[in-house]
PDB file of C-alpha atoms in Angstrom:
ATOM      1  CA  UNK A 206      -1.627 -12.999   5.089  1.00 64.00           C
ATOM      2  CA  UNK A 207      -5.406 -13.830   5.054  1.00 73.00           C
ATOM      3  CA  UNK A 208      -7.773 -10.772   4.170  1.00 71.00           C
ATOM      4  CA  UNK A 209      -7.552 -10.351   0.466  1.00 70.00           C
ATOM      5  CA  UNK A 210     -10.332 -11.624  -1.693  1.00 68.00           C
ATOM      6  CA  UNK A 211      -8.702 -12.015  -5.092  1.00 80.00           C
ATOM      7  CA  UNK A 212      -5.385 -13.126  -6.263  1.00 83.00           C
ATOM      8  CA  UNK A 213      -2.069 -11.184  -4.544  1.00 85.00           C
ATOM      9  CA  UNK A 214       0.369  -9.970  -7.426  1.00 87.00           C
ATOM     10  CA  UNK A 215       3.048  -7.788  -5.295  1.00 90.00           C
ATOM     11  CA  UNK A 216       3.998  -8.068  -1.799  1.00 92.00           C
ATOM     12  CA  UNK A 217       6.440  -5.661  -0.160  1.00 95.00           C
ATOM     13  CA  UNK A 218       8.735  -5.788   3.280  1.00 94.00           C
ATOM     14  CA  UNK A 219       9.551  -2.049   4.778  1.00 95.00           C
ATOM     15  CA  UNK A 220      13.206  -1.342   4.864  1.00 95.00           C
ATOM     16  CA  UNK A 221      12.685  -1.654   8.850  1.00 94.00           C
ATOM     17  CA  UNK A 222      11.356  -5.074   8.156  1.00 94.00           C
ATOM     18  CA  UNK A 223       7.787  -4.088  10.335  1.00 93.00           C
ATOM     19  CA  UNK A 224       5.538  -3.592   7.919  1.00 93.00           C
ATOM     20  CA  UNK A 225       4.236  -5.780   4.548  1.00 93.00           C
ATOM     21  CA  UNK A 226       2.285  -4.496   1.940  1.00 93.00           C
ATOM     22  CA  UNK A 227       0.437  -6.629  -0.415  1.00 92.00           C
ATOM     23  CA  UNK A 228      -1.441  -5.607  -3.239  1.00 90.00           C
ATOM     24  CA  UNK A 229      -4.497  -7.203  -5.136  1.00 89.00           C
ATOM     25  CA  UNK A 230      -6.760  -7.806  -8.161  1.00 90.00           C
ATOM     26  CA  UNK A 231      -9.366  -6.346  -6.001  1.00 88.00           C
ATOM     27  CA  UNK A 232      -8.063  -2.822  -6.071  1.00 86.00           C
ATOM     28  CA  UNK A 233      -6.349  -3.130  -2.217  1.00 86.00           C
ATOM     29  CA  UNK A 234      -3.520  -2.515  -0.920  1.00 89.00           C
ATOM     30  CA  UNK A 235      -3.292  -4.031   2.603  1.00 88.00           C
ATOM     31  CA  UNK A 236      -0.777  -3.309   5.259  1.00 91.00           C
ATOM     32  CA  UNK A 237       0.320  -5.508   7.622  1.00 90.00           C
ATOM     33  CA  UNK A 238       2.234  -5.936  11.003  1.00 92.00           C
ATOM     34  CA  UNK A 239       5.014  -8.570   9.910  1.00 93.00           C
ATOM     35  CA  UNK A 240       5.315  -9.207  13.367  1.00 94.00           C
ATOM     36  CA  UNK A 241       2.141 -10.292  14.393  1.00 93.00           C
ATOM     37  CA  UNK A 242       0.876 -10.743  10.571  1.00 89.00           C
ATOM     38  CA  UNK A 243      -2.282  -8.785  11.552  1.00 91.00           C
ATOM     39  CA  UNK A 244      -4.076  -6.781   9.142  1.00 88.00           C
ATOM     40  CA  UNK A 245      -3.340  -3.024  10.344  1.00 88.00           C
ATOM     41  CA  UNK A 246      -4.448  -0.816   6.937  1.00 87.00           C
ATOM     42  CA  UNK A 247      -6.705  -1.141   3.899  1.00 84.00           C
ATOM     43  CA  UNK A 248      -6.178   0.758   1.026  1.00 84.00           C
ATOM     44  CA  UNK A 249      -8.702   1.324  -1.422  1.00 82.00           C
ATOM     45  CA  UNK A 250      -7.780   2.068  -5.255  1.00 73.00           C
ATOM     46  CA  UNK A 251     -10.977   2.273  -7.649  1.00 66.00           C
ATOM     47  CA  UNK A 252      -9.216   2.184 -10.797  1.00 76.00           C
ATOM     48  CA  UNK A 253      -8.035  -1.115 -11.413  1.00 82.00           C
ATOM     49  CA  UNK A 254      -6.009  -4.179  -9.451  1.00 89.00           C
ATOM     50  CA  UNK A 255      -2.537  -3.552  -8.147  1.00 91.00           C
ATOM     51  CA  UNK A 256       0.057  -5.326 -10.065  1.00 91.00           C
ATOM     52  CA  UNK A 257       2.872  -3.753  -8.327  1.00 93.00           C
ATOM     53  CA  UNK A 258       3.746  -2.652  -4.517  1.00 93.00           C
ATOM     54  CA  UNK A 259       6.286  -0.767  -2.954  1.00 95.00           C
ATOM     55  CA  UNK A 260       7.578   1.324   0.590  1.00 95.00           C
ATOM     56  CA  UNK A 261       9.945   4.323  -0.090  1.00 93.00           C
ATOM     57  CA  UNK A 262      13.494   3.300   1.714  1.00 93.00           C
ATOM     58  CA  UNK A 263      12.177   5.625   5.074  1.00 91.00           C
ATOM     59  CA  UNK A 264       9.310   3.246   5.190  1.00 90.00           C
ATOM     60  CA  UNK A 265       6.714   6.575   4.989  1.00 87.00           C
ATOM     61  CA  UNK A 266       5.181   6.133   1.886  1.00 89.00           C
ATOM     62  CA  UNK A 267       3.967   3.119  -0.219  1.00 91.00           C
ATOM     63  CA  UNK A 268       3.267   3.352  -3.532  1.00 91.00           C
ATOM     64  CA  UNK A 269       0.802   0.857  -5.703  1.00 91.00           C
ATOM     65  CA  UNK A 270       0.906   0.067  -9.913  1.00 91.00           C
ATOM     66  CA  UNK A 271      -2.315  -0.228 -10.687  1.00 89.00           C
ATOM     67  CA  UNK A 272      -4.111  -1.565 -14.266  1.00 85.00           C
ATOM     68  CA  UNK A 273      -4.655   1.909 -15.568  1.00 82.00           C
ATOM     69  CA  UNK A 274      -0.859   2.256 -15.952  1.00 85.00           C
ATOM     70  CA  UNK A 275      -0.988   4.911 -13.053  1.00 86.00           C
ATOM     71  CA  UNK A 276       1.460   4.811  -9.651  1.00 88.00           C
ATOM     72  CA  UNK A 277      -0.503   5.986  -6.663  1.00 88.00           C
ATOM     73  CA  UNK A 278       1.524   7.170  -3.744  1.00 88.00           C
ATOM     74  CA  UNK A 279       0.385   7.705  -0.165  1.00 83.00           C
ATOM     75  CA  UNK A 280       2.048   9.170   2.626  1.00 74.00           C
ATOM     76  CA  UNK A 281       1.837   7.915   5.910  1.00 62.00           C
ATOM     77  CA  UNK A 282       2.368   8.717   9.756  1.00 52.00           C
ATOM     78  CA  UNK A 283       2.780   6.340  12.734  1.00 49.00           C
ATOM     79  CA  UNK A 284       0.193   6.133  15.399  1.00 38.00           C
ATOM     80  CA  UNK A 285       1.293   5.633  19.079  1.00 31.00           C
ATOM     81  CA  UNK A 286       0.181   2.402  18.247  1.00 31.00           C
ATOM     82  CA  UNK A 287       2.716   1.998  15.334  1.00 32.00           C
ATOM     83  CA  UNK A 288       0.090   1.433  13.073  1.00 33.00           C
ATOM     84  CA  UNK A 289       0.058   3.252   9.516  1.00 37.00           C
ATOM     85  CA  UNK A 290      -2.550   5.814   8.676  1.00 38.00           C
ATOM     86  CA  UNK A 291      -3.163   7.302   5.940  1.00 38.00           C
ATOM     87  CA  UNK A 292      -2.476  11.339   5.787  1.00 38.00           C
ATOM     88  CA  UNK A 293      -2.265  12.292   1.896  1.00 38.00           C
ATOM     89  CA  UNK A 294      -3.038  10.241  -1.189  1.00 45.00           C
ATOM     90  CA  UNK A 295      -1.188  11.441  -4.663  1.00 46.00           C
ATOM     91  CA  UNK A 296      -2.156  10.447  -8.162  1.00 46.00           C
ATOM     92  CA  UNK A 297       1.307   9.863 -10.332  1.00 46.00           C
ATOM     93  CA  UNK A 298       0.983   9.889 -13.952  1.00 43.00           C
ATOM     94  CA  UNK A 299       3.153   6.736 -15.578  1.00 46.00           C
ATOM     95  CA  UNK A 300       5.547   9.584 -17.240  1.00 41.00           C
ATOM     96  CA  UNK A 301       6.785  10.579 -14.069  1.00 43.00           C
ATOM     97  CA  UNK A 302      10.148   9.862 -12.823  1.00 45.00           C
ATOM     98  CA  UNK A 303      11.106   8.814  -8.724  1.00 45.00           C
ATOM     99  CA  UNK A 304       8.501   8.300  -6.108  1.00 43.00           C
TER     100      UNK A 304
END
C-alpha cells in the first residue's frame, strides 16, 4: 500500500475481505481495494494522526483513533463501482461505549 506519507500505525481488512483501511501519522485514513491494492478513498482527520483503524462487522462504517483521544466514525455507501464514499462523518467522544 503506497500513498501514505508518514509512518502507518493501524491497518484494517473488511469482514468481506474487499476493502483495507490504513491509518497514518499524517491524519489519513486511506481505503483501499485489497484486490487490486489501489487507492479508492482518502480520509482526512485534522486533529491528530490515527493510531488506531477499524470497519464495523457489515463493512459500512470505519472508524479511526486519533491523537486527541477521540474515535471518529464515518458511514459509508457503495458506488456501482464498489468503491466507498463517504455519506456522514460523526465525532465520538472517548467516553462513549460501541461504534
Amino acid at each position: 500500500l503506497e500513498g501514505h506519507d508518514s509512518l502507518v500505525h493501524a491497518v484494517a481488512l473488511s469482514p468481506d475481505g474487499k476493502k483495507v483501511a490504513s491509518g497514518s501519522r499524517n491524519k489519513t485514513v486511506r481505503l483501499w481495494d485489497a484486490a487490486t491494492v489501489e487507492e479508492r478513498e482518502k480520509l482526512e482527520r485534522d486533529d491528530g494522526g490515527v493510531n488506531a483503524v477499524a470497519f464495523s462487522p457489515d463493512g459500512k462504517t470505519v472508524a479511526s483513533g486519533s491523537d486527541d483521544k477521540t474515535v471518529r466514525r464515518r458511514r459509508a455507501r457503495r458506488s456501482s463501482a464498489s468503491i466507498l464514499a463517504i455519506q456522514q462523518q460523526d465525532y465520538v467522544s472517548p467516553m462513549m461505549g460501541a461504534l
